[in-house]
Amino acid sequence: MMSRVRASQMPALVLGTLQRTRTCVHVGEKRAQLNAAFAASHSRSLVVAAASKAKHINVDKKYQPELSASEKKGLRTKSQQLAKQLVTVNLGAKGLTLPFYTGLFAALQSNQLVKVRMGCTREEKRQLTEEICDMLDCACVHSIGTTIVLYRSKGLPKPLKLQNMERVESNAHTEEDEEGHAHGKEESTPSPSHPAPPEFTVLS
């Protein structure tokens, strides 16, 4: 009985304060829910937009026009006439790496006709040639033994596949650097007992 009396005699100001507090807590919870829902929706929109944008990037797009049989014959004859004057790129033991592709692409940009030497079997050479031509958007105009001659027209844009490979490699290195800094590790390259084989060599 005493508790009822005291509650009934409680000042109206205190009761009003308790009601407002409960209302504020309820409103705060609703606002937090709305903010969370908005953040989730915004995040999904960004993912969808990025995916949509990526769909419009066609890395298979080619800039090098397809060469006719007579054009290939003319370029093959020209490469034979140049002989030792042709810039030669040797494929290293590491295979088709980004440094190899960038070095070969630079040689093609400067010379259009470039010889590539590969220490592999005939079947491996065929597969490697297809991969190189696909990546660098160029054409093989001559093939003999383990050597091929590639051609790319002057002034063409940089191949999209090569751009994509460079972007992927750059992102991978960035993530490795961030992880290293997060763990407080300093990156250092140990000195090998034997020098590593070059990824490619350019002979001019």
mmCIF file of C-alpha atoms in Angstrom:
data_model
loop_
_atom_site.group_PDB
_atom_site.id
_atom_site.type_symbol
_atom_site.label_atom_id
_atom_site.label_comp_id
_atom_site.label_asym_id
_atom_site.label_seq_id
_atom_site.Cartn_x
_atom_site.Cartn_y
_atom_site.Cartn_z
ATOM 1 C CA MET A 1 0.000 0.000 0.000
ATOM 2 C CA MET A 2 2.807 2.362 0.892
ATOM 3 C CA SER A 3 4.513 1.804 -2.517
ATOM 4 C CA ARG A 4 1.266 2.634 -4.334
ATOM 5 C CA VAL A 5 0.856 5.795 -2.380
ATOM 6 C CA ARG A 6 4.385 6.909 -2.969
ATOM 7 C CA ALA A 7 4.091 6.159 -6.685
ATOM 8 C CA SER A 8 0.899 8.113 -6.938
ATOM 9 C CA GLN A 9 2.500 10.982 -5.086
ATOM 10 C CA MET A 10 5.607 10.935 -7.329
ATOM 11 C CA PRO A 11 6.035 14.336 -8.947
ATOM 12 C CA ALA A 12 4.685 14.614 -12.455
ATOM 13 C CA LEU A 13 8.041 16.002 -13.609
ATOM 14 C CA VAL A 14 9.862 12.734 -12.755
ATOM 15 C CA LEU A 15 7.220 10.613 -14.551
ATOM 16 C CA GLY A 16 7.485 12.822 -17.620
ATOM 17 C CA THR A 17 11.276 12.476 -17.620
ATOM 18 C CA LEU A 18 11.047 8.665 -17.528
ATOM 19 C CA GLN A 19 8.576 8.648 -20.410
ATOM 20 C CA ARG A 20 10.795 10.927 -22.502
ATOM 21 C CA THR A 21 13.813 8.711 -21.765
ATOM 22 C CA ARG A 22 11.968 5.612 -22.940
ATOM 23 C CA THR A 23 10.849 7.476 -26.074
ATOM 24 C CA CYS A 24 14.425 8.625 -26.851
ATOM 25 C CA VAL A 25 15.761 5.103 -26.447
ATOM 26 C CA HIS A 26 13.089 3.769 -28.805
ATOM 27 C CA VAL A 27 13.783 6.495 -31.380
ATOM 28 C CA GLY A 28 17.542 5.867 -31.099
ATOM 29 C CA GLU A 29 17.081 2.172 -31.765
ATOM 30 C CA LYS A 30 14.914 2.896 -34.809
ATOM 31 C CA ARG A 31 17.456 5.398 -36.146
ATOM 32 C CA ALA A 32 20.301 2.889 -35.722
ATOM 33 C CA GLN A 33 18.287 0.272 -37.615
ATOM 34 C CA LEU A 34 17.573 2.731 -40.432
ATOM 35 C CA ASN A 35 21.257 3.744 -40.634
ATOM 36 C CA ALA A 36 22.318 0.098 -40.792
ATOM 37 C CA ALA A 37 19.769 -0.632 -43.519
ATOM 38 C CA PHE A 38 20.915 2.418 -45.521
ATOM 39 C CA ALA A 39 24.597 1.428 -45.202
ATOM 40 C CA ALA A 40 23.845 -2.117 -46.367
ATOM 41 C CA SER A 41 21.810 -0.821 -49.307
ATOM 42 C CA HIS A 42 24.535 1.664 -50.264
ATOM 43 C CA SER A 43 27.179 -1.066 -50.085
ATOM 44 C CA ARG A 44 25.123 -3.336 -52.345
ATOM 45 C CA SER A 45 24.657 -0.470 -54.810
ATOM 46 C CA LEU A 46 28.419 0.091 -54.973
ATOM 47 C CA VAL A 47 29.058 -3.599 -55.601
ATOM 48 C CA VAL A 48 26.429 -3.724 -58.339
ATOM 49 C CA ALA A 49 27.802 -0.543 -59.941
ATOM 50 C CA ALA A 50 31.353 -1.917 -59.887
ATOM 51 C CA ALA A 51 30.207 -5.209 -61.364
ATOM 52 C CA SER A 52 28.207 -3.391 -64.027
ATOM 53 C CA LYS A 53 31.207 -1.235 -64.896
ATOM 54 C CA ALA A 54 33.471 -4.283 -65.057
ATOM 55 C CA LYS A 55 31.073 -5.970 -67.472
ATOM 56 C CA HIS A 56 31.632 -3.149 -69.953
ATOM 57 C CA ILE A 57 35.431 -3.722 -69.950
ATOM 58 C CA ASN A 58 36.056 -6.262 -72.669
ATOM 59 C CA VAL A 59 39.670 -7.401 -72.179
ATOM 60 C CA ASP A 60 39.347 -9.606 -75.264
ATOM 61 C CA LYS A 61 39.035 -6.579 -77.532
ATOM 62 C CA LYS A 62 41.742 -6.579 -80.216
ATOM 63 C CA TYR A 63 43.321 -3.574 -81.942
ATOM 64 C CA GLN A 64 45.712 -5.393 -84.280
ATOM 65 C CA PRO A 65 43.976 -5.973 -87.645
ATOM 66 C CA GLU A 66 44.101 -9.538 -88.920
ATOM 67 C CA LEU A 67 46.866 -9.932 -91.473
ATOM 68 C CA SER A 68 46.240 -11.460 -94.876
ATOM 69 C CA ALA A 69 48.448 -14.215 -96.248
ATOM 70 C CA SER A 70 50.218 -11.741 -98.564
ATOM 71 C CA GLU A 71 50.843 -9.311 -95.687
ATOM 72 C CA LYS A 72 52.330 -12.087 -93.561
ATOM 73 C CA LYS A 73 54.524 -13.156 -96.466
ATOM 74 C CA GLY A 74 55.787 -9.597 -96.946
ATOM 75 C CA LEU A 75 56.582 -9.217 -93.229
ATOM 76 C CA ARG A 76 58.287 -12.610 -93.166
ATOM 77 C CA THR A 77 60.464 -11.574 -96.106
ATOM 78 C CA LYS A 78 61.278 -8.294 -94.367
ATOM 79 C CA SER A 79 62.289 -10.091 -91.170
ATOM 80 C CA GLN A 80 64.612 -12.373 -93.152
ATOM 81 C CA GLN A 81 66.176 -9.356 -94.873
ATOM 82 C CA LEU A 82 66.771 -7.663 -91.516
ATOM 83 C CA ALA A 83 68.271 -10.883 -90.144
ATOM 84 C CA LYS A 84 70.638 -9.954 -87.297
ATOM 85 C CA GLN A 85 69.357 -6.393 -87.237
ATOM 86 C CA LEU A 86 66.082 -7.669 -85.796
ATOM 87 C CA VAL A 87 65.640 -7.015 -82.089
ATOM 88 C CA THR A 88 65.616 -10.384 -80.311
ATOM 89 C CA VAL A 89 63.915 -11.163 -76.994
ATOM 90 C CA ASN A 90 64.853 -14.376 -75.203
ATOM 91 C CA LEU A 91 62.189 -16.030 -73.053
ATOM 92 C CA GLY A 92 63.706 -16.703 -69.622
ATOM 93 C CA ALA A 93 63.347 -19.678 -67.316
ATOM 94 C CA LYS A 94 60.469 -18.050 -65.418
ATOM 95 C CA GLY A 95 58.253 -18.134 -68.489
ATOM 96 C CA LEU A 96 55.500 -15.679 -69.387
ATOM 97 C CA THR A 97 55.840 -13.195 -66.542
ATOM 98 C CA LEU A 98 54.744 -9.558 -66.460
ATOM 99 C CA PRO A 99 58.333 -8.262 -66.900
ATOM 100 C CA PHE A 100 58.702 -10.462 -69.989
ATOM 101 C CA TYR A 101 55.438 -9.173 -71.466
ATOM 102 C CA THR A 102 56.234 -5.508 -70.761
ATOM 103 C CA GLY A 103 59.737 -5.865 -72.226
ATOM 104 C CA LEU A 104 58.453 -7.584 -75.354
ATOM 105 C CA PHE A 105 55.634 -5.060 -75.742
ATOM 106 C CA ALA A 106 58.110 -2.160 -75.527
ATOM 107 C CA ALA A 107 60.235 -3.821 -78.228
ATOM 108 C CA LEU A 108 57.171 -4.272 -80.462
ATOM 109 C CA GLN A 109 56.137 -0.657 -79.957
ATOM 110 C CA SER A 110 59.559 0.540 -81.070
ATOM 111 C CA ASN A 111 60.314 -1.934 -83.861
ATOM 112 C CA GLN A 112 57.019 -3.561 -84.973
ATOM 113 C CA LEU A 113 58.946 -6.726 -85.913
ATOM 114 C CA VAL A 114 60.597 -8.632 -83.045
ATOM 115 C CA LYS A 115 62.194 -12.071 -82.857
ATOM 116 C CA VAL A 116 61.491 -14.236 -79.796
ATOM 117 C CA ARG A 117 63.667 -17.208 -78.881
ATOM 118 C CA MET A 118 62.237 -19.972 -76.704
ATOM 119 C CA GLY A 119 64.042 -22.963 -75.233
ATOM 120 C CA CYS A 120 61.170 -25.415 -75.496
ATOM 121 C CA THR A 121 59.622 -28.177 -77.582
ATOM 122 C CA ARG A 122 57.668 -27.538 -80.759
ATOM 123 C CA GLU A 123 54.349 -28.220 -79.030
ATOM 124 C CA GLU A 124 55.229 -25.891 -76.149
ATOM 125 C CA LYS A 125 56.309 -23.236 -78.644
ATOM 126 C CA ARG A 126 52.922 -23.385 -80.358
ATOM 127 C CA GLN A 127 51.094 -22.905 -77.063
ATOM 128 C CA LEU A 128 53.413 -20.124 -75.879
ATOM 129 C CA THR A 129 53.053 -18.319 -79.205
ATOM 130 C CA GLU A 130 49.262 -18.350 -78.911
ATOM 131 C CA GLU A 131 49.412 -17.002 -75.358
ATOM 132 C CA ILE A 132 51.871 -14.232 -76.272
ATOM 133 C CA CYS A 133 49.862 -13.135 -79.307
ATOM 134 C CA ASP A 134 46.680 -13.129 -77.241
ATOM 135 C CA MET A 135 48.194 -11.125 -74.383
ATOM 136 C CA LEU A 136 50.053 -8.549 -76.514
ATOM 137 C CA ASP A 137 47.501 -8.353 -79.336
ATOM 138 C CA CYS A 138 50.123 -9.093 -81.988
ATOM 139 C CA ALA A 139 50.576 -11.534 -84.881
ATOM 140 C CA CYS A 140 53.123 -14.260 -85.523
ATOM 141 C CA VAL A 141 54.455 -13.833 -89.073
ATOM 142 C CA HIS A 142 57.262 -16.401 -89.028
ATOM 143 C CA SER A 143 58.172 -19.519 -87.072
ATOM 144 C CA ILE A 144 61.227 -21.713 -87.393
ATOM 145 C CA GLY A 145 62.702 -24.097 -84.842
ATOM 146 C CA THR A 146 62.258 -22.558 -81.394
ATOM 147 C CA THR A 147 62.186 -19.014 -82.776
ATOM 148 C CA ILE A 148 59.204 -16.894 -83.811
ATOM 149 C CA VAL A 149 58.863 -13.434 -85.331
ATOM 150 C CA LEU A 150 56.052 -11.229 -84.013
ATOM 151 C CA TYR A 151 54.507 -8.152 -85.579
ATOM 152 C CA ARG A 152 52.345 -5.364 -84.163
ATOM 153 C CA SER A 153 51.244 -2.310 -86.125
ATOM 154 C CA LYS A 154 52.628 1.028 -84.998
ATOM 155 C CA GLY A 155 50.468 3.412 -82.953
ATOM 156 C CA LEU A 156 47.967 0.876 -81.623
ATOM 157 C CA PRO A 157 46.624 1.302 -78.051
ATOM 158 C CA LYS A 158 48.082 -0.772 -75.260
ATOM 159 C CA PRO A 159 46.509 -4.253 -75.136
ATOM 160 C CA LEU A 160 43.676 -4.448 -72.593
ATOM 161 C CA LYS A 161 44.821 -7.835 -71.309
ATOM 162 C CA LEU A 162 48.278 -6.457 -70.552
ATOM 163 C CA GLN A 163 46.723 -3.473 -68.764
ATOM 164 C CA ASN A 164 44.590 -5.835 -66.705
ATOM 165 C CA MET A 165 47.604 -8.005 -65.812
ATOM 166 C CA GLU A 166 49.548 -4.917 -64.684
ATOM 167 C CA ARG A 167 46.592 -3.775 -62.573
ATOM 168 C CA VAL A 168 46.253 -7.190 -60.901
ATOM 169 C CA GLU A 169 49.986 -7.352 -60.157
ATOM 170 C CA SER A 170 49.950 -3.807 -58.768
ATOM 171 C CA ASN A 171 46.984 -4.563 -56.486
ATOM 172 C CA ALA A 172 48.668 -7.739 -55.260
ATOM 173 C CA HIS A 173 51.852 -5.844 -54.370
ATOM 174 C CA THR A 174 49.823 -3.120 -52.639
ATOM 175 C CA GLU A 175 48.005 -5.691 -50.495
ATOM 176 C CA GLU A 176 51.303 -7.362 -49.574
ATOM 177 C CA ASP A 177 52.786 -3.990 -48.563
ATOM 178 C CA GLU A 178 49.751 -3.150 -46.431
ATOM 179 C CA GLU A 179 49.884 -6.527 -44.687
ATOM 180 C CA GLY A 180 53.582 -6.075 -44.042
ATOM 181 C CA HIS A 181 53.058 -2.635 -42.484
ATOM 182 C CA ALA A 182 50.135 -3.909 -40.418
ATOM 183 C CA HIS A 183 52.331 -6.586 -38.843
ATOM 184 C CA GLY A 184 55.250 -4.213 -38.461
ATOM 185 C CA LYS A 185 57.437 -6.200 -40.781
ATOM 186 C CA GLU A 186 60.088 -4.695 -42.972
ATOM 187 C CA GLU A 187 60.350 -6.303 -46.363
ATOM 188 C CA SER A 188 63.825 -7.432 -47.304
ATOM 189 C CA THR A 189 65.097 -9.486 -50.202
ATOM 190 C CA PRO A 190 67.555 -12.181 -49.102
ATOM 191 C CA SER A 191 70.718 -12.502 -51.136
ATOM 192 C CA PRO A 192 70.537 -15.826 -52.991
ATOM 193 C CA SER A 193 73.585 -18.046 -53.019
ATOM 194 C CA HIS A 194 73.268 -18.196 -56.814
ATOM 195 C CA PRO A 195 71.936 -15.358 -58.990
ATOM 196 C CA ALA A 196 68.383 -15.904 -60.235
ATOM 197 C CA PRO A 197 68.023 -16.438 -63.993
ATOM 198 C CA PRO A 198 66.764 -13.387 -65.917
ATOM 199 C CA GLU A 199 63.079 -13.340 -66.816
ATOM 200 C CA PHE A 200 63.984 -12.195 -70.318
ATOM 201 C CA THR A 201 66.821 -10.608 -72.251
ATOM 202 C CA VAL A 202 66.649 -8.207 -75.165
ATOM 203 C CA LEU A 203 69.334 -8.420 -77.810
ATOM 204 C CA SER A 204 69.544 -5.542 -80.242
#
